[in-house]
Amino acid sequence: MDKTAIPENLEAIISDVDGVLVDSMSFHAQAWKTSFKEAGIDIDKKEIYILEGSNHIGIIEKIFEKQGLVPTKEDIEQIHERKKELFFKNQKAYAFDGMDKTFKSLQIKFKLAVVSGSDRTIVESLMGKFYPKIFNTIIAGTDVEKGKPDPEPYLTAVERLAVQKDKCIVLENAPLGVEAAKNAGLFCIAVPTYVSADILNKADIVVRDHRELVEYLCSLLD
């Protein structure tokens, strides 16, 4: 990992949630698969991993598009509400080893934000359980008009943190998330949690795993 590429005078760290802070995507994927099936559409859970980071509207529109369909507002609302219900009912997510402790240390030195494509109720539930009172602001998928890969979610985080873009780094694990960070003009570190490292190659740095990510983050405290 090339430490020389780290932005100087770093002030803020902006992180995705699912797959970076919390191991939760398998529960999201299953909830989406079931909710789509109930709506008459069969999908492979791999489709959700590729679309990870997009908000619920983006995911539903893309899945419908692959079927040659266009969802109505009622379709979007019903599938989204059912997906949330299934996620809360069945998820057994947990924080990745060392990440909660690391961010407790990082909050002393840096401004921190999370940017997720998930619904706010889900994000707040996960953060409240695993990272309480650590992050300065939360941007959920329902807080923006355009989800990842659009830069809006990350630009919103930068604005809320009141920092310059060249003083931030983004932590991501999904192709659309990496694309969103780079579209926003931000330095991005990616971890291949659920997808192969090669499809994250738009990131400035791709670490091997969460152990290396923790090492990288701890080095910022030196």
PDB file of C-alpha atoms in Angstrom:
ATOM      1  CA  MET A   1       0.000   0.000   0.000  1.00  0.00           C
ATOM      2  CA  ASP A   2       1.451   3.340  -1.086  1.00  0.00           C
ATOM      3  CA  LYS A   3       1.344   5.574   1.974  1.00  0.00           C
ATOM      4  CA  THR A   4       2.863   8.459  -0.027  1.00  0.00           C
ATOM      5  CA  ALA A   5      -0.507   8.936  -1.709  1.00  0.00           C
ATOM      6  CA  ILE A   6      -2.297   9.878   1.526  1.00  0.00           C
ATOM      7  CA  PRO A   7      -3.691  13.438   1.328  1.00  0.00           C
ATOM      8  CA  GLU A   8      -1.738  15.899   3.454  1.00  0.00           C
ATOM      9  CA  ASN A   9      -3.331  17.699   6.404  1.00  0.00           C
ATOM     10  CA  LEU A  10      -6.199  15.238   6.502  1.00  0.00           C
ATOM     11  CA  GLU A  11      -9.253  16.565   8.352  1.00  0.00           C
ATOM     12  CA  ALA A  12     -12.101  14.161   7.607  1.00  0.00           C
ATOM     13  CA  ILE A  13     -12.885  10.506   6.940  1.00  0.00           C
ATOM     14  CA  ILE A  14     -16.103   9.580   5.147  1.00  0.00           C
ATOM     15  CA  SER A  15     -17.118   5.934   5.191  1.00  0.00           C
ATOM     16  CA  ASP A  16     -19.669   3.705   3.567  1.00  0.00           C
ATOM     17  CA  VAL A  17     -21.531   1.499   6.065  1.00  0.00           C
ATOM     18  CA  ASP A  18     -22.466  -1.900   4.642  1.00  0.00           C
ATOM     19  CA  GLY A  19     -19.305  -3.823   3.836  1.00  0.00           C
ATOM     20  CA  VAL A  20     -16.926  -1.262   5.340  1.00  0.00           C
ATOM     21  CA  LEU A  21     -18.083  -0.689   8.908  1.00  0.00           C
ATOM     22  CA  VAL A  22     -20.632  -3.471   9.251  1.00  0.00           C
ATOM     23  CA  ASP A  23     -20.855  -6.953   7.713  1.00  0.00           C
ATOM     24  CA  SER A  24     -24.461  -6.704   6.633  1.00  0.00           C
ATOM     25  CA  MET A  25     -24.732  -7.029   2.853  1.00  0.00           C
ATOM     26  CA  SER A  26     -25.782 -10.678   2.858  1.00  0.00           C
ATOM     27  CA  PHE A  27     -28.890  -9.680   4.813  1.00  0.00           C
ATOM     28  CA  HIS A  28     -29.609  -6.766   2.481  1.00  0.00           C
ATOM     29  CA  ALA A  29     -29.188  -9.052  -0.554  1.00  0.00           C
ATOM     30  CA  GLN A  30     -31.530 -11.726   0.817  1.00  0.00           C
ATOM     31  CA  ALA A  31     -34.147  -9.125   1.755  1.00  0.00           C
ATOM     32  CA  TRP A  32     -34.000  -7.636  -1.737  1.00  0.00           C
ATOM     33  CA  LYS A  33     -34.175 -11.077  -3.366  1.00  0.00           C
ATOM     34  CA  THR A  34     -37.272 -12.030  -1.367  1.00  0.00           C
ATOM     35  CA  SER A  35     -39.033  -8.697  -1.853  1.00  0.00           C
ATOM     36  CA  PHE A  36     -38.432  -8.808  -5.624  1.00  0.00           C
ATOM     37  CA  LYS A  37     -39.594 -12.419  -5.785  1.00  0.00           C
ATOM     38  CA  GLU A  38     -42.827 -11.471  -4.042  1.00  0.00           C
ATOM     39  CA  ALA A  39     -43.232  -8.803  -6.733  1.00  0.00           C
ATOM     40  CA  GLY A  40     -42.816 -11.443  -9.441  1.00  0.00           C
ATOM     41  CA  ILE A  41     -39.143 -10.865 -10.304  1.00  0.00           C
ATOM     42  CA  ASP A  42     -36.444 -13.477  -9.720  1.00  0.00           C
ATOM     43  CA  ILE A  43     -32.935 -12.128  -9.177  1.00  0.00           C
ATOM     44  CA  ASP A  44     -29.537 -13.482  -8.212  1.00  0.00           C
ATOM     45  CA  LYS A  45     -28.132 -11.993  -5.005  1.00  0.00           C
ATOM     46  CA  LYS A  46     -24.947 -11.177  -6.964  1.00  0.00           C
ATOM     47  CA  GLU A  47     -26.961  -8.509  -8.785  1.00  0.00           C
ATOM     48  CA  ILE A  48     -27.448  -6.701  -5.476  1.00  0.00           C
ATOM     49  CA  TYR A  49     -23.739  -6.830  -4.641  1.00  0.00           C
ATOM     50  CA  ILE A  50     -22.935  -5.159  -7.957  1.00  0.00           C
ATOM     51  CA  LEU A  51     -25.575  -2.485  -7.320  1.00  0.00           C
ATOM     52  CA  GLU A  52     -24.502  -1.988  -3.698  1.00  0.00           C
ATOM     53  CA  GLY A  53     -24.280   1.663  -2.750  1.00  0.00           C
ATOM     54  CA  SER A  54     -27.174   2.807  -4.895  1.00  0.00           C
ATOM     55  CA  ASN A  55     -30.257   3.957  -3.009  1.00  0.00           C
ATOM     56  CA  HIS A  56     -33.477   1.935  -3.079  1.00  0.00           C
ATOM     57  CA  ILE A  57     -34.861   3.799  -6.089  1.00  0.00           C
ATOM     58  CA  GLY A  58     -31.721   3.108  -8.118  1.00  0.00           C
ATOM     59  CA  ILE A  59     -31.698  -0.582  -7.210  1.00  0.00           C
ATOM     60  CA  ILE A  60     -35.365  -1.108  -8.032  1.00  0.00           C
ATOM     61  CA  GLU A  61     -35.127   0.802 -11.315  1.00  0.00           C
ATOM     62  CA  LYS A  62     -32.042  -1.168 -12.413  1.00  0.00           C
ATOM     63  CA  ILE A  63     -33.588  -4.550 -11.583  1.00  0.00           C
ATOM     64  CA  PHE A  64     -36.792  -3.634 -13.405  1.00  0.00           C
ATOM     65  CA  GLU A  65     -34.780  -2.321 -16.356  1.00  0.00           C
ATOM     66  CA  LYS A  66     -33.014  -5.679 -16.720  1.00  0.00           C
ATOM     67  CA  GLN A  67     -36.470  -7.252 -17.007  1.00  0.00           C
ATOM     68  CA  GLY A  68     -37.532  -4.736 -19.643  1.00  0.00           C
ATOM     69  CA  LEU A  69     -39.881  -3.081 -17.156  1.00  0.00           C
ATOM     70  CA  VAL A  70     -40.363   0.349 -15.576  1.00  0.00           C
ATOM     71  CA  PRO A  71     -41.468   0.445 -11.927  1.00  0.00           C
ATOM     72  CA  THR A  72     -44.372   2.598 -10.839  1.00  0.00           C
ATOM     73  CA  LYS A  73     -44.172   4.748  -7.707  1.00  0.00           C
ATOM     74  CA  GLU A  74     -46.339   2.101  -6.042  1.00  0.00           C
ATOM     75  CA  ASP A  75     -43.889  -0.652  -7.070  1.00  0.00           C
ATOM     76  CA  ILE A  76     -40.982   1.305  -5.595  1.00  0.00           C
ATOM     77  CA  GLU A  77     -42.786   2.033  -2.349  1.00  0.00           C
ATOM     78  CA  GLN A  78     -44.089  -1.500  -1.828  1.00  0.00           C
ATOM     79  CA  ILE A  79     -40.817  -3.289  -2.660  1.00  0.00           C
ATOM     80  CA  HIS A  80     -38.823  -0.832  -0.561  1.00  0.00           C
ATOM     81  CA  GLU A  81     -41.069  -1.164   2.493  1.00  0.00           C
ATOM     82  CA  ARG A  82     -41.088  -4.961   2.227  1.00  0.00           C
ATOM     83  CA  LYS A  83     -37.298  -5.015   1.869  1.00  0.00           C
ATOM     84  CA  LYS A  84     -36.878  -2.928   5.045  1.00  0.00           C
ATOM     85  CA  GLU A  85     -39.285  -5.193   6.931  1.00  0.00           C
ATOM     86  CA  LEU A  86     -37.372  -8.318   5.898  1.00  0.00           C
ATOM     87  CA  PHE A  87     -33.987  -6.777   6.714  1.00  0.00           C
ATOM     88  CA  PHE A  88     -34.967  -5.815  10.248  1.00  0.00           C
ATOM     89  CA  LYS A  89     -36.606  -9.208  10.798  1.00  0.00           C
ATOM     90  CA  ASN A  90     -33.701 -11.383   9.661  1.00  0.00           C
ATOM     91  CA  GLN A  91     -30.435  -9.467   9.893  1.00  0.00           C
ATOM     92  CA  LYS A  92     -27.668 -10.526  12.264  1.00  0.00           C
ATOM     93  CA  ALA A  93     -25.063  -7.980  11.204  1.00  0.00           C
ATOM     94  CA  TYR A  94     -21.872  -7.293  13.130  1.00  0.00           C
ATOM     95  CA  ALA A  95     -19.027  -4.765  13.078  1.00  0.00           C
ATOM     96  CA  PHE A  96     -15.843  -5.843  11.333  1.00  0.00           C
ATOM     97  CA  ASP A  97     -13.020  -6.749  13.719  1.00  0.00           C
ATOM     98  CA  GLY A  98     -11.169  -3.706  14.978  1.00  0.00           C
ATOM     99  CA  MET A  99     -13.193  -1.120  13.091  1.00  0.00           C
ATOM    100  CA  ASP A 100     -15.313   0.071  16.031  1.00  0.00           C
ATOM    101  CA  LYS A 101     -12.272   0.514  18.268  1.00  0.00           C
ATOM    102  CA  THR A 102     -10.350   2.231  15.469  1.00  0.00           C
ATOM    103  CA  PHE A 103     -13.098   4.765  14.804  1.00  0.00           C
ATOM    104  CA  LYS A 104     -13.392   5.570  18.503  1.00  0.00           C
ATOM    105  CA  SER A 105      -9.758   6.650  18.254  1.00  0.00           C
ATOM    106  CA  LEU A 106     -10.188   8.442  14.932  1.00  0.00           C
ATOM    107  CA  GLN A 107     -13.015  10.627  16.221  1.00  0.00           C
ATOM    108  CA  ILE A 108     -10.562  12.416  18.513  1.00  0.00           C
ATOM    109  CA  LYS A 109      -8.508  13.689  15.554  1.00  0.00           C
ATOM    110  CA  PHE A 110     -10.871  13.759  12.546  1.00  0.00           C
ATOM    111  CA  LYS A 111     -14.353  14.790  11.503  1.00  0.00           C
ATOM    112  CA  LEU A 112     -16.272  11.639  10.586  1.00  0.00           C
ATOM    113  CA  ALA A 113     -19.262  10.955   8.350  1.00  0.00           C
ATOM    114  CA  VAL A 114     -21.051   7.929   6.970  1.00  0.00           C
ATOM    115  CA  VAL A 115     -22.578   7.802   3.498  1.00  0.00           C
ATOM    116  CA  SER A 116     -24.862   4.875   2.748  1.00  0.00           C
ATOM    117  CA  GLY A 117     -27.323   3.952   0.036  1.00  0.00           C
ATOM    118  CA  SER A 118     -29.518   2.267   2.637  1.00  0.00           C
ATOM    119  CA  ASP A 119     -32.652   3.715   4.196  1.00  0.00           C
ATOM    120  CA  ARG A 120     -32.058   6.080   7.124  1.00  0.00           C
ATOM    121  CA  THR A 121     -33.867   3.846   9.624  1.00  0.00           C
ATOM    122  CA  ILE A 122     -31.516   0.974   8.745  1.00  0.00           C
ATOM    123  CA  VAL A 123     -28.375   3.119   8.862  1.00  0.00           C
ATOM    124  CA  GLU A 124     -29.279   4.710  12.191  1.00  0.00           C
ATOM    125  CA  SER A 125     -30.093   1.293  13.635  1.00  0.00           C
ATOM    126  CA  LEU A 126     -26.705  -0.146  12.650  1.00  0.00           C
ATOM    127  CA  MET A 127     -24.727   2.917  13.696  1.00  0.00           C
ATOM    128  CA  GLY A 128     -26.545   3.189  17.004  1.00  0.00           C
ATOM    129  CA  LYS A 129     -25.756  -0.431  17.776  1.00  0.00           C
ATOM    130  CA  PHE A 130     -22.142  -0.647  16.630  1.00  0.00           C
ATOM    131  CA  TYR A 131     -20.780   2.932  16.398  1.00  0.00           C
ATOM    132  CA  PRO A 132     -22.795   5.041  18.852  1.00  0.00           C
ATOM    133  CA  LYS A 133     -21.954   8.766  19.090  1.00  0.00           C
ATOM    134  CA  ILE A 134     -18.880   8.426  16.866  1.00  0.00           C
ATOM    135  CA  PHE A 135     -19.867  10.002  13.547  1.00  0.00           C
ATOM    136  CA  ASN A 136     -20.604  13.703  13.102  1.00  0.00           C
ATOM    137  CA  THR A 137     -23.196  13.197  10.380  1.00  0.00           C
ATOM    138  CA  ILE A 138     -25.112  10.478   8.544  1.00  0.00           C
ATOM    139  CA  ILE A 139     -26.129  10.663   4.888  1.00  0.00           C
ATOM    140  CA  ALA A 140     -28.555   7.884   3.968  1.00  0.00           C
ATOM    141  CA  GLY A 141     -29.911   6.884   0.591  1.00  0.00           C
ATOM    142  CA  THR A 142     -33.213   8.590   1.332  1.00  0.00           C
ATOM    143  CA  ASP A 143     -31.451  11.920   2.050  1.00  0.00           C
ATOM    144  CA  VAL A 144     -30.384  12.581  -1.544  1.00  0.00           C
ATOM    145  CA  GLU A 145     -32.127  12.813  -4.901  1.00  0.00           C
ATOM    146  CA  LYS A 146     -29.422  10.913  -6.762  1.00  0.00           C
ATOM    147  CA  GLY A 147     -27.689   7.909  -5.181  1.00  0.00           C
ATOM    148  CA  LYS A 148     -24.285   6.437  -5.941  1.00  0.00           C
ATOM    149  CA  PRO A 149     -22.587   6.485  -8.481  1.00  0.00           C
ATOM    150  CA  ASP A 150     -23.730  10.112  -8.589  1.00  0.00           C
ATOM    151  CA  PRO A 151     -21.405  12.340  -6.510  1.00  0.00           C
ATOM    152  CA  GLU A 152     -24.311  13.925  -4.587  1.00  0.00           C
ATOM    153  CA  PRO A 153     -24.084  11.683  -1.466  1.00  0.00           C
ATOM    154  CA  TYR A 154     -20.364  12.350  -0.954  1.00  0.00           C
ATOM    155  CA  LEU A 155     -20.583  16.034  -1.840  1.00  0.00           C
ATOM    156  CA  THR A 156     -23.361  16.321   0.737  1.00  0.00           C
ATOM    157  CA  ALA A 157     -21.069  14.786   3.367  1.00  0.00           C
ATOM    158  CA  VAL A 158     -18.255  17.200   2.506  1.00  0.00           C
ATOM    159  CA  GLU A 159     -20.656  20.133   2.789  1.00  0.00           C
ATOM    160  CA  ARG A 160     -22.045  18.990   6.131  1.00  0.00           C
ATOM    161  CA  LEU A 161     -18.561  18.438   7.550  1.00  0.00           C
ATOM    162  CA  ALA A 162     -17.484  21.883   6.292  1.00  0.00           C
ATOM    163  CA  VAL A 163     -14.143  20.647   4.971  1.00  0.00           C
ATOM    164  CA  GLN A 164     -12.284  20.991   1.696  1.00  0.00           C
ATOM    165  CA  LYS A 165     -12.414  18.017  -0.655  1.00  0.00           C
ATOM    166  CA  ASP A 166      -8.647  17.614  -0.695  1.00  0.00           C
ATOM    167  CA  LYS A 167      -8.684  17.188   3.092  1.00  0.00           C
ATOM    168  CA  CYS A 168     -10.963  14.116   2.987  1.00  0.00           C
ATOM    169  CA  ILE A 169     -10.677  10.420   2.313  1.00  0.00           C
ATOM    170  CA  VAL A 170     -13.495   8.025   1.498  1.00  0.00           C
ATOM    171  CA  LEU A 171     -13.690   4.361   2.541  1.00  0.00           C
ATOM    172  CA  GLU A 172     -15.654   2.168   0.144  1.00  0.00           C
ATOM    173  CA  ASN A 173     -16.186  -1.470  -0.794  1.00  0.00           C
ATOM    174  CA  ALA A 174     -18.537  -1.268  -3.778  1.00  0.00           C
ATOM    175  CA  PRO A 175     -17.935  -0.323  -7.424  1.00  0.00           C
ATOM    176  CA  LEU A 176     -20.733   2.265  -7.488  1.00  0.00           C
ATOM    177  CA  GLY A 177     -19.456   3.748  -4.232  1.00  0.00           C
ATOM    178  CA  VAL A 178     -15.914   4.090  -5.541  1.00  0.00           C
ATOM    179  CA  GLU A 179     -17.290   5.700  -8.685  1.00  0.00           C
ATOM    180  CA  ALA A 180     -19.354   8.134  -6.603  1.00  0.00           C
ATOM    181  CA  ALA A 181     -16.333   9.142  -4.527  1.00  0.00           C
ATOM    182  CA  LYS A 182     -14.167   9.715  -7.594  1.00  0.00           C
ATOM    183  CA  ASN A 183     -16.996  11.592  -9.355  1.00  0.00           C
ATOM    184  CA  ALA A 184     -17.024  13.860  -6.299  1.00  0.00           C
ATOM    185  CA  GLY A 185     -13.288  14.459  -6.654  1.00  0.00           C
ATOM    186  CA  LEU A 186     -12.364  12.637  -3.451  1.00  0.00           C
ATOM    187  CA  PHE A 187      -9.468  10.348  -2.528  1.00  0.00           C
ATOM    188  CA  CYS A 188     -10.829   6.814  -2.136  1.00  0.00           C
ATOM    189  CA  ILE A 189      -9.586   3.699  -0.350  1.00  0.00           C
ATOM    190  CA  ALA A 190     -11.441   0.511  -1.254  1.00  0.00           C
ATOM    191  CA  VAL A 191     -11.663  -2.845   0.505  1.00  0.00           C
ATOM    192  CA  PRO A 192     -12.864  -5.889  -1.505  1.00  0.00           C
ATOM    193  CA  THR A 193     -15.356  -7.219   1.021  1.00  0.00           C
ATOM    194  CA  TYR A 194     -17.908  -8.821  -1.289  1.00  0.00           C
ATOM    195  CA  VAL A 195     -16.492  -8.276  -4.777  1.00  0.00           C
ATOM    196  CA  SER A 196     -13.101  -8.892  -6.372  1.00  0.00           C
ATOM    197  CA  ALA A 197     -10.424  -6.227  -6.054  1.00  0.00           C
ATOM    198  CA  ASP A 198     -10.106  -5.747  -9.821  1.00  0.00           C
ATOM    199  CA  ILE A 199     -13.545  -4.142 -10.171  1.00  0.00           C
ATOM    200  CA  LEU A 200     -12.594  -1.592  -7.498  1.00  0.00           C
ATOM    201  CA  ASN A 201      -9.589  -0.381  -9.496  1.00  0.00           C
ATOM    202  CA  LYS A 202     -10.929   3.163  -9.873  1.00  0.00           C
ATOM    203  CA  ALA A 203     -10.040   3.688  -6.200  1.00  0.00           C
ATOM    204  CA  ASP A 204      -6.762   5.403  -5.323  1.00  0.00           C
ATOM    205  CA  ILE A 205      -5.805   2.545  -3.005  1.00  0.00           C
ATOM    206  CA  VAL A 206      -7.253  -0.966  -2.771  1.00  0.00           C
ATOM    207  CA  VAL A 207      -6.321  -2.725   0.469  1.00  0.00           C
ATOM    208  CA  ARG A 208      -6.292  -6.512   0.723  1.00  0.00           C
ATOM    209  CA  ASP A 209      -8.807  -6.854   3.536  1.00  0.00           C
ATOM    210  CA  HIS A 210     -10.166  -5.237   6.692  1.00  0.00           C
ATOM    211  CA  ARG A 211      -7.017  -6.056   8.634  1.00  0.00           C
ATOM    212  CA  GLU A 212      -4.985  -3.939   6.237  1.00  0.00           C
ATOM    213  CA  LEU A 213      -7.671  -1.241   6.306  1.00  0.00           C
ATOM    214  CA  VAL A 214      -7.433  -1.062  10.102  1.00  0.00           C
ATOM    215  CA  GLU A 215      -3.637  -0.795   9.835  1.00  0.00           C
ATOM    216  CA  TYR A 216      -3.996   2.031   7.322  1.00  0.00           C
ATOM    217  CA  LEU A 217      -6.476   3.930   9.512  1.00  0.00           C
ATOM    218  CA  CYS A 218      -4.350   3.489  12.624  1.00  0.00           C
ATOM    219  CA  SER A 219      -1.350   4.895  10.735  1.00  0.00           C
ATOM    220  CA  LEU A 220      -3.305   8.147  10.335  1.00  0.00           C
ATOM    221  CA  LEU A 221      -3.164   8.602  14.110  1.00  0.00           C
ATOM    222  CA  ASP A 222       0.650   8.670  14.191  1.00  0.00           C
TER     223      ASP A 222
END
